[in-house]
mmCIF file of C-alpha atoms and ligand atoms in Angstrom:
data_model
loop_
_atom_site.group_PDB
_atom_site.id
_atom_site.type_symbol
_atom_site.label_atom_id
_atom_site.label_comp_id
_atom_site.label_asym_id
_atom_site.label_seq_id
_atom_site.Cartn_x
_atom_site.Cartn_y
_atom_site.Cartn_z
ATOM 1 C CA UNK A 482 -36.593 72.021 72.624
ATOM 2 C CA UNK A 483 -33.349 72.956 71.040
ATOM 3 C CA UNK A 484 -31.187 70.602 72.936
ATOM 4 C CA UNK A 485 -33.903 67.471 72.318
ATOM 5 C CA UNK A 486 -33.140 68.523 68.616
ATOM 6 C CA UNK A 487 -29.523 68.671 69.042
ATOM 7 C CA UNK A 488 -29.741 65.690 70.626
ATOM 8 C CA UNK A 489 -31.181 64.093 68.375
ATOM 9 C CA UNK A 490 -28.797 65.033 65.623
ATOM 10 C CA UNK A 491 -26.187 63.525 67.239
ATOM 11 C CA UNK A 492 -27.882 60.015 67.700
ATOM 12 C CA UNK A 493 -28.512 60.199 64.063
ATOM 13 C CA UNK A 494 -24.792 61.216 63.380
ATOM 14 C CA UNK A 495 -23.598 58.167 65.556
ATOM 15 C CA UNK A 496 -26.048 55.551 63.966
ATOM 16 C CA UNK A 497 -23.148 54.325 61.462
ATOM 17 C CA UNK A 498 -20.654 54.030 64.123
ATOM 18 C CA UNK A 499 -23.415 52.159 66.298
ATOM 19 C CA UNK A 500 -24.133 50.269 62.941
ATOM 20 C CA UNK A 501 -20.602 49.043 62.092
ATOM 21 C CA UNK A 502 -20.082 48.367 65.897
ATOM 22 C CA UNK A 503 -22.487 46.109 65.383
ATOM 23 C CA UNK A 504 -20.766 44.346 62.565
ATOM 24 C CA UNK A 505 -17.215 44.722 63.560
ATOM 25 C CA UNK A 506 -15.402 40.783 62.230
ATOM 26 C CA UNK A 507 -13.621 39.807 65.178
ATOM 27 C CA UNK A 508 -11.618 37.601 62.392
ATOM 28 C CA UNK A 509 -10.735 40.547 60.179
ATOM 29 C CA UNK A 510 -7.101 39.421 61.177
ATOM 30 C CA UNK A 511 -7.104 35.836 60.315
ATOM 31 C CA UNK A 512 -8.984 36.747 56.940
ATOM 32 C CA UNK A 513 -6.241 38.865 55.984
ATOM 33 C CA UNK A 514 -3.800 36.160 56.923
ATOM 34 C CA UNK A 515 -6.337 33.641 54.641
ATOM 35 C CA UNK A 516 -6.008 35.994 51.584
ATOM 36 C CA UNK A 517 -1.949 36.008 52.019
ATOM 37 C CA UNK A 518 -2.227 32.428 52.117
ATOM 38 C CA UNK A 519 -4.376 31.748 48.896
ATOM 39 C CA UNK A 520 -2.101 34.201 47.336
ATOM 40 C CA UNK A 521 0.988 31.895 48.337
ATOM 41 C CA UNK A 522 -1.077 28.993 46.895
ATOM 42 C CA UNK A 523 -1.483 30.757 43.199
ATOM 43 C CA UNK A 524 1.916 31.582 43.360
ATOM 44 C CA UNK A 525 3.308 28.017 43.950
ATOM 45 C CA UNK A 526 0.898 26.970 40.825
ATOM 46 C CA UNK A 527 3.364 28.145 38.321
ATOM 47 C CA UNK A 528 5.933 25.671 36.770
ATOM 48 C CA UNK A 529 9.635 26.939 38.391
ATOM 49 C CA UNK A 530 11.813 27.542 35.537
ATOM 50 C CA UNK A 531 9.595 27.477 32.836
ATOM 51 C CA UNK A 532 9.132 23.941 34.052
ATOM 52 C CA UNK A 533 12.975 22.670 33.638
ATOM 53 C CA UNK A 534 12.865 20.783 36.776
ATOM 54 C CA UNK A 535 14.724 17.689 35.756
ATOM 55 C CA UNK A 536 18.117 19.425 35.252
ATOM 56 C CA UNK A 537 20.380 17.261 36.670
ATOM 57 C CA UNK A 538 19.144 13.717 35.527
ATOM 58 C CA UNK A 539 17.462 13.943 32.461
ATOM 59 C CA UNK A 540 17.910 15.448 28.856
ATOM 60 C CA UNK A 541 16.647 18.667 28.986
ATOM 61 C CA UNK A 542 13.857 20.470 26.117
ATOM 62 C CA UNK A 543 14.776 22.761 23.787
ATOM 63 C CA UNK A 544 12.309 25.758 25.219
ATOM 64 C CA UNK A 545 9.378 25.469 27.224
ATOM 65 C CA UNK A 546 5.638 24.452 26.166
ATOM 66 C CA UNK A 547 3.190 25.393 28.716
ATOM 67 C CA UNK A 548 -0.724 23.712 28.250
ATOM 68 C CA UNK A 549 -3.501 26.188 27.655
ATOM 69 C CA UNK A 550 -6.171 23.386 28.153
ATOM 70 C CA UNK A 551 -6.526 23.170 32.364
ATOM 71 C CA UNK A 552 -8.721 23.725 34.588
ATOM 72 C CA UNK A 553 -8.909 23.406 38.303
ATOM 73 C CA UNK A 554 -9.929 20.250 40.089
ATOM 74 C CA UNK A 555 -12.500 19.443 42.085
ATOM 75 C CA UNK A 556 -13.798 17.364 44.833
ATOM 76 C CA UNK A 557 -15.332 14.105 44.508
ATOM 77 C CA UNK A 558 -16.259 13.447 48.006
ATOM 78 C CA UNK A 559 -18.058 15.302 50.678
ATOM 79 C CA UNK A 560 -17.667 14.163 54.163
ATOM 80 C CA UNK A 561 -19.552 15.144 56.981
ATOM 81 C CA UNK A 562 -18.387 15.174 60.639
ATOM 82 C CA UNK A 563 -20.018 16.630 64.088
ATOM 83 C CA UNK A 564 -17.360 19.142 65.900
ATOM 84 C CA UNK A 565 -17.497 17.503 69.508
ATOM 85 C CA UNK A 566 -17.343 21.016 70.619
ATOM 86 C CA UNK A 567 -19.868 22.850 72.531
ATOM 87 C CA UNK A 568 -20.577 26.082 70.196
ATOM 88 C CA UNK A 569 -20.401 27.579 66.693
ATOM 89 C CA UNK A 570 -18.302 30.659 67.765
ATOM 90 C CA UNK A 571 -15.984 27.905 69.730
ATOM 91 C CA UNK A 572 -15.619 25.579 66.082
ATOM 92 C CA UNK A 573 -14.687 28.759 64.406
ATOM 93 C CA UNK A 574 -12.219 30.150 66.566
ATOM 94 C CA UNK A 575 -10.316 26.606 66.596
ATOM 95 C CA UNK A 576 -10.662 26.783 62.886
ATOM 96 C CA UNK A 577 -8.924 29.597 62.619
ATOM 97 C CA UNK A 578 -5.575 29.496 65.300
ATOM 98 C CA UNK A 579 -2.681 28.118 63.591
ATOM 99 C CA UNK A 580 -1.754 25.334 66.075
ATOM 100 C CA UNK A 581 -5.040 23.328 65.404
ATOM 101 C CA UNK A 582 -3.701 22.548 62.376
ATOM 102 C CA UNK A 583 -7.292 21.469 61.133
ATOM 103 C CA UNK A 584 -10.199 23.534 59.498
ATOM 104 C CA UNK A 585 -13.197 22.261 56.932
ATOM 105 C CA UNK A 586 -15.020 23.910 53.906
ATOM 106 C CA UNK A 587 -18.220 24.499 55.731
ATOM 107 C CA UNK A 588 -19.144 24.986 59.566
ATOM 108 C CA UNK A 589 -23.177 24.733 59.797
ATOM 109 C CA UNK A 590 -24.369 26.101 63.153
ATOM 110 C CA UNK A 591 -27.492 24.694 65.192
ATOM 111 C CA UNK A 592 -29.420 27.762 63.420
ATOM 112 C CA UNK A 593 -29.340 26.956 60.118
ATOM 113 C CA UNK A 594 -26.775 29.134 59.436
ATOM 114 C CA UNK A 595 -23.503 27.876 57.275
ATOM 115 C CA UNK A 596 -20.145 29.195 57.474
ATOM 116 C CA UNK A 597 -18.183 29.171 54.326
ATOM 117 C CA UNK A 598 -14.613 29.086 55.968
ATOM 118 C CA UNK A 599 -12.494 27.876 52.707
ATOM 119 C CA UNK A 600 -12.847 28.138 48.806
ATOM 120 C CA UNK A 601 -14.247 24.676 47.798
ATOM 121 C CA UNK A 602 -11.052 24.056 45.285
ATOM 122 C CA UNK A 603 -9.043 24.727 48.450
ATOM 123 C CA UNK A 604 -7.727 21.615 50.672
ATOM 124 C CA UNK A 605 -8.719 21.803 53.996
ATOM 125 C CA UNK A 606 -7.795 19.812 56.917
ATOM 126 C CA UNK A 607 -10.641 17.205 58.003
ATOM 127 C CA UNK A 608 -10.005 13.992 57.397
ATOM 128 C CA UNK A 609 -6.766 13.514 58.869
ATOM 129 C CA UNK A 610 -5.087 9.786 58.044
ATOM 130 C CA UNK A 611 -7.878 8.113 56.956
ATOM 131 C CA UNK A 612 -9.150 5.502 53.944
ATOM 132 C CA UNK A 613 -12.308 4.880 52.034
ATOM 133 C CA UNK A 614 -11.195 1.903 49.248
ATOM 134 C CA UNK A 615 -8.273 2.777 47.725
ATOM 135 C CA UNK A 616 -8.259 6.079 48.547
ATOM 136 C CA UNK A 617 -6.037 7.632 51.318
ATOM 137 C CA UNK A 618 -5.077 11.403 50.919
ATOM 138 C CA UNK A 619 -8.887 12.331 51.007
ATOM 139 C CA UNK A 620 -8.216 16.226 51.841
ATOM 140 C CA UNK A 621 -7.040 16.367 48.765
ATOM 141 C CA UNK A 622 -10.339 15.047 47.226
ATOM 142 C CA UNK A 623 -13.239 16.151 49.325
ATOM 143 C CA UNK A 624 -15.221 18.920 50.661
ATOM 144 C CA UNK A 625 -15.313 18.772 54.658
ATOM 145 C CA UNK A 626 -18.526 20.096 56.263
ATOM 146 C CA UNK A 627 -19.025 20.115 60.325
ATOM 147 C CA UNK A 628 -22.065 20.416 62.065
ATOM 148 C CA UNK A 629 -22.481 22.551 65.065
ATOM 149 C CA UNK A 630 -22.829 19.058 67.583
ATOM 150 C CA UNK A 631 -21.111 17.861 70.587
ATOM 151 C CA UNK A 632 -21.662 14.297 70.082
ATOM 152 C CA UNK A 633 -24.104 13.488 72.020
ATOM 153 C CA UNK A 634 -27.237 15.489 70.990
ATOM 154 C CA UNK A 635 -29.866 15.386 68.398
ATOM 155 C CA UNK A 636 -28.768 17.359 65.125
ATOM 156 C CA UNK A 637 -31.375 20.358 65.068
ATOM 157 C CA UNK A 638 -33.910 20.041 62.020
ATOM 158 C CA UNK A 639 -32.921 23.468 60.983
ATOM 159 C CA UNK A 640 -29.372 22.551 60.986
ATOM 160 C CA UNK A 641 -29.886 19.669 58.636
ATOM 161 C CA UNK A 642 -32.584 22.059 56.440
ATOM 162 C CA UNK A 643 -29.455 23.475 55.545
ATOM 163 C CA UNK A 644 -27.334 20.735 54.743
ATOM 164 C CA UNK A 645 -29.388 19.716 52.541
ATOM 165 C CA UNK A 646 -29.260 22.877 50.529
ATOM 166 C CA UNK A 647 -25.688 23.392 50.614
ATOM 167 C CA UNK A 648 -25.348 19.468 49.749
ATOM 168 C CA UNK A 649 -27.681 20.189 46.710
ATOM 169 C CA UNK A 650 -25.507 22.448 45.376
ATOM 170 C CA UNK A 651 -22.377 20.725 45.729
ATOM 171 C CA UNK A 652 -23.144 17.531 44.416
ATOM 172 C CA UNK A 653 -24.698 19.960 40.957
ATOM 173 C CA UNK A 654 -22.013 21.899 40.987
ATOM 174 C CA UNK A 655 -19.493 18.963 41.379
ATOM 175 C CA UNK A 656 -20.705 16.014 39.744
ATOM 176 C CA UNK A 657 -20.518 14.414 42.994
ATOM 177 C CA UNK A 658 -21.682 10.424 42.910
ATOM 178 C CA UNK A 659 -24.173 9.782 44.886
ATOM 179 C CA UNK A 660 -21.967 7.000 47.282
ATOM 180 C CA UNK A 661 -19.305 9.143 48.242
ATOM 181 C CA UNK A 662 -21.154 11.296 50.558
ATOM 182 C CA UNK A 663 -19.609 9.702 53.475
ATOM 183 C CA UNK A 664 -19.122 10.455 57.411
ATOM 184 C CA UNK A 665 -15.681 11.186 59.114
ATOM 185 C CA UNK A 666 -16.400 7.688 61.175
ATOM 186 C CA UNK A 667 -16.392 5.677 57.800
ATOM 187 C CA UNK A 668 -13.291 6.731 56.436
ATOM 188 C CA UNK A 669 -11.277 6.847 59.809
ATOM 189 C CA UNK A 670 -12.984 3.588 61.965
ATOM 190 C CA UNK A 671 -10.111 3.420 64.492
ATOM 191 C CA UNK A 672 -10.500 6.841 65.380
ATOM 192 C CA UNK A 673 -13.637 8.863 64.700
ATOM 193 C CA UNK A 674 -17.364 8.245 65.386
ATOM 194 C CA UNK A 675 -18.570 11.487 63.351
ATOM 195 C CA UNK A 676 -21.072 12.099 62.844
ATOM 196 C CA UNK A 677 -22.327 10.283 65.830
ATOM 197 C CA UNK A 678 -25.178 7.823 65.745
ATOM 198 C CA UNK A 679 -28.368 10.218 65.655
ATOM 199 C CA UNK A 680 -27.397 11.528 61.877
ATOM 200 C CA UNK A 681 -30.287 11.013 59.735
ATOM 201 C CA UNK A 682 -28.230 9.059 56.804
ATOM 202 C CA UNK A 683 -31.345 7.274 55.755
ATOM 203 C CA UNK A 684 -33.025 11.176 55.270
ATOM 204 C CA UNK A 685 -29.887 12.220 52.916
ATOM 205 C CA UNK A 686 -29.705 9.122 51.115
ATOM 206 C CA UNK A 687 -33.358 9.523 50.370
ATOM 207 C CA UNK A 688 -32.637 12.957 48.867
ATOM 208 C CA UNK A 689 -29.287 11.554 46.405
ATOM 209 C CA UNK A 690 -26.987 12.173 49.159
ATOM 210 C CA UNK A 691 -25.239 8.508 49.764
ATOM 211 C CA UNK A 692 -26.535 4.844 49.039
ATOM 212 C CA UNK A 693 -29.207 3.099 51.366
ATOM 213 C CA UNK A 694 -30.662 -0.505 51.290
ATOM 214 C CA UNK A 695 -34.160 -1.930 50.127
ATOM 215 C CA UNK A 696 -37.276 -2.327 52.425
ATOM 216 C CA UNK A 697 -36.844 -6.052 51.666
ATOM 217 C CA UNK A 698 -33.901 -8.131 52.126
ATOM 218 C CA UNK A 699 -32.834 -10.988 50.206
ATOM 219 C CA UNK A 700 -31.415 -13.917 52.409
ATOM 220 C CA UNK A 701 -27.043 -14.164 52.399
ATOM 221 C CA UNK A 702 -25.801 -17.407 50.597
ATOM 222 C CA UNK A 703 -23.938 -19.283 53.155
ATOM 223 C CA UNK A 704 -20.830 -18.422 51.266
ATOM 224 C CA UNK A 705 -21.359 -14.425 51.593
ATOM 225 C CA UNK A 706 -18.225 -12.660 53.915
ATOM 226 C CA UNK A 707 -19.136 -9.901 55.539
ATOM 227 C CA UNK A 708 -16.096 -8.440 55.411
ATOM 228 C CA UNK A 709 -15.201 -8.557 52.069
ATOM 229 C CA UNK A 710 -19.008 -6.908 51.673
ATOM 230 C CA UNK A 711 -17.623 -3.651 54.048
ATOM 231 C CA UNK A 712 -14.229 -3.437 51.871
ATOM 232 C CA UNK A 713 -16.397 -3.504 48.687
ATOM 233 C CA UNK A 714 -18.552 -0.647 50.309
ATOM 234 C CA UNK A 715 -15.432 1.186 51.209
ATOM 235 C CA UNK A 716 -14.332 0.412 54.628
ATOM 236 C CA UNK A 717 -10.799 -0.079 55.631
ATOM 237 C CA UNK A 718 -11.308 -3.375 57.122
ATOM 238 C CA UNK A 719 -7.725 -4.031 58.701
ATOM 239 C CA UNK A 720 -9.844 -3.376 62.080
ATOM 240 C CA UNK A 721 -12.309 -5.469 61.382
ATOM 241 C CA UNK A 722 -13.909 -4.584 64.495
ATOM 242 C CA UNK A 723 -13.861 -0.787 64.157
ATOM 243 C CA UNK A 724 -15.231 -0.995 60.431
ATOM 244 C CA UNK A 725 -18.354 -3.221 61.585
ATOM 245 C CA UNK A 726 -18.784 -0.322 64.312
ATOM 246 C CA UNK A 727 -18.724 1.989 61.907
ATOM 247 C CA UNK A 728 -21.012 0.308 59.067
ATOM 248 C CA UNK A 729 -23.751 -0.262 62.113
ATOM 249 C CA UNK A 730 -23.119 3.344 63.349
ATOM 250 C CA UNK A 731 -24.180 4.855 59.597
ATOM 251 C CA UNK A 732 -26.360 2.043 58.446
ATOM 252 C CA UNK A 733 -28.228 1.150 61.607
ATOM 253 C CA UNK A 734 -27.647 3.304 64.096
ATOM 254 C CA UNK A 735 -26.677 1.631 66.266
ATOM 255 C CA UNK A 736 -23.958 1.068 68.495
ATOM 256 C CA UNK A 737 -23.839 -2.283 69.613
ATOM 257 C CA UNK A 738 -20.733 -3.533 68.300
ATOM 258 C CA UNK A 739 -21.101 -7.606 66.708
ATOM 259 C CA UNK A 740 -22.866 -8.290 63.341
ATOM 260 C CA UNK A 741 -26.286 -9.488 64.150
ATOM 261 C CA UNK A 742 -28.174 -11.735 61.507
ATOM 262 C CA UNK A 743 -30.372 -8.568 60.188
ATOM 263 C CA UNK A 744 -26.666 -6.306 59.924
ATOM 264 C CA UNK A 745 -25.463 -9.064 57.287
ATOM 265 C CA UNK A 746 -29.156 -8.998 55.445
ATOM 266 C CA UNK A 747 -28.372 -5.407 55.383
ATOM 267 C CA UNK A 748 -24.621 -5.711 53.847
ATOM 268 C CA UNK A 749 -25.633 -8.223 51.596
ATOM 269 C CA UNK A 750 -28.305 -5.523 50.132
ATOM 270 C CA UNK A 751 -26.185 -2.616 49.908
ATOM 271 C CA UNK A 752 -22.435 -4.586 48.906
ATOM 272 C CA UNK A 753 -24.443 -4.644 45.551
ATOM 273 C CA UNK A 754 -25.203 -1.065 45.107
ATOM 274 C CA UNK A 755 -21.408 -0.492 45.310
ATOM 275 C CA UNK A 756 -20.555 -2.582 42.601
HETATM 276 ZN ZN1 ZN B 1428 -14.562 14.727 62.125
#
């Protein structure tokens, strides 16, 4: 009797050390090398000399007037990618050794279950070289989010359950237009077919999140160019091949790779919305 009770004591001692077993972060060493690095970041955001950076070449102020109306900036664009790798656990461990050299914002696993990896206001590394219009740096301008997908599966409803929440409350939180939530594959043709062909664009579209076409479609005047219809959309059309792959891929999905007579319907639709 008295050594069940002992016994017992001691399991009850041990359950916190059973408990934070449990929960031990594996990355508790790259998230103290994260907060070193956002601390390097706040410290670059000061002017360097009380802002007299123009020493050599041009006249020089009096004294030093620092703004007090600033704010941070914020992203405009959300793009969405698959990770081609095989596991949650596998996406965050490359997001988090140096070499890589790449990372996002968000890492949503099959579950449901989203990884915040990166402050929002942050810049992560997505996009890589890539262009949507005009537009070419677009780390600097978007929120990257990658889903939990090797490329060549379904995208799990509960996975996309939660995109749709977190997308919710970026575009609020962001004034984020409704066209620029945008796929990896749109902004970087040549290279990337993320997400691949199964994402349900029409689904987020139909909740705010990107522009669709109409149920009916207006015949093309014989003068309409398709391609000036994709660079009007956004598409970097100096592969004229790779953007009509990539306008089918988000549009259609479908992966066939000439424009069929129904494809330019479809681009004659939607070139409009992007006016
Ligand atoms: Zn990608």
């Amino acid at each position: 009797m008295k050594k069940s009770i002992y016994v017992g004591i001691i399991a009850i001692l041990s359950l916190p050390f059973i408990f934070t077993a449990c929960f031990r972060n594996p990355y508790k060493p790259t998230n103290k090398k994260h907060t070193h690095q956002i601390d390097s970041l706040t410290d670059i955001a000061e002017l360097p000399n009380n802002g007299g950076i123009f020493s050599d070449s041009v006249k020089q102020p009096p004294f030093w007037v620092g703004t007090t109306n600033f704010g941070l900036r914020k992203p405009n664009f959300v793009i969405i990618h698959h990770t081609a790798q095989n596991s949650c656990e596998e996406t965050l461990k490359t997001f988090t050794i140096p070499r890589t050299a790449v990372s996002a914002h968000y890492v949503i696993c099959k579950d449901g279950t989203i990884h915040q990896m990166l402050n929002d206001y942050m810049r992560a590394q997505h996009a890589g070289i890539s262009k949507w219009g005009n537009l070419i740096d677009i780390n600097s301008s978007s929120i990257g989010i990658e889903l939990d997908n090797n490329g060549f599966e379904p995208f799990d409803s509960l996975q996309i359950k939660s995109l749709l929440v977190l997308l919710n409350r970026l575009k609020q939180k962001y004034t984020i237009p409704t066209a620029n939530f945008i796929g990896h594959g749109d902004i970087a043709p040549t290279r990337k077919n993320d997400p691949n062909f199964r994402f349900p664009w029409k689904l987020l579209a139909t909740s705010g999140y990107g522009l669709w076409f109409d149920d009916t479609l207006a015949p093309a005047p014989s003068n309409f160019n398709p391609y000036i219809a994709l660079r009007i959309i956004g598409y970097d059309v100096k592969d004229s091949t790779a953007a009509v792959r990539s306008f089918k891929r988000h549009f259609l999905q479908d992966t066939s790779r000439p424009l069929n007579a129904v494809d330019t319907l479809v681009l004659f639709n939607l070139q409009r919305k992007y006016f």
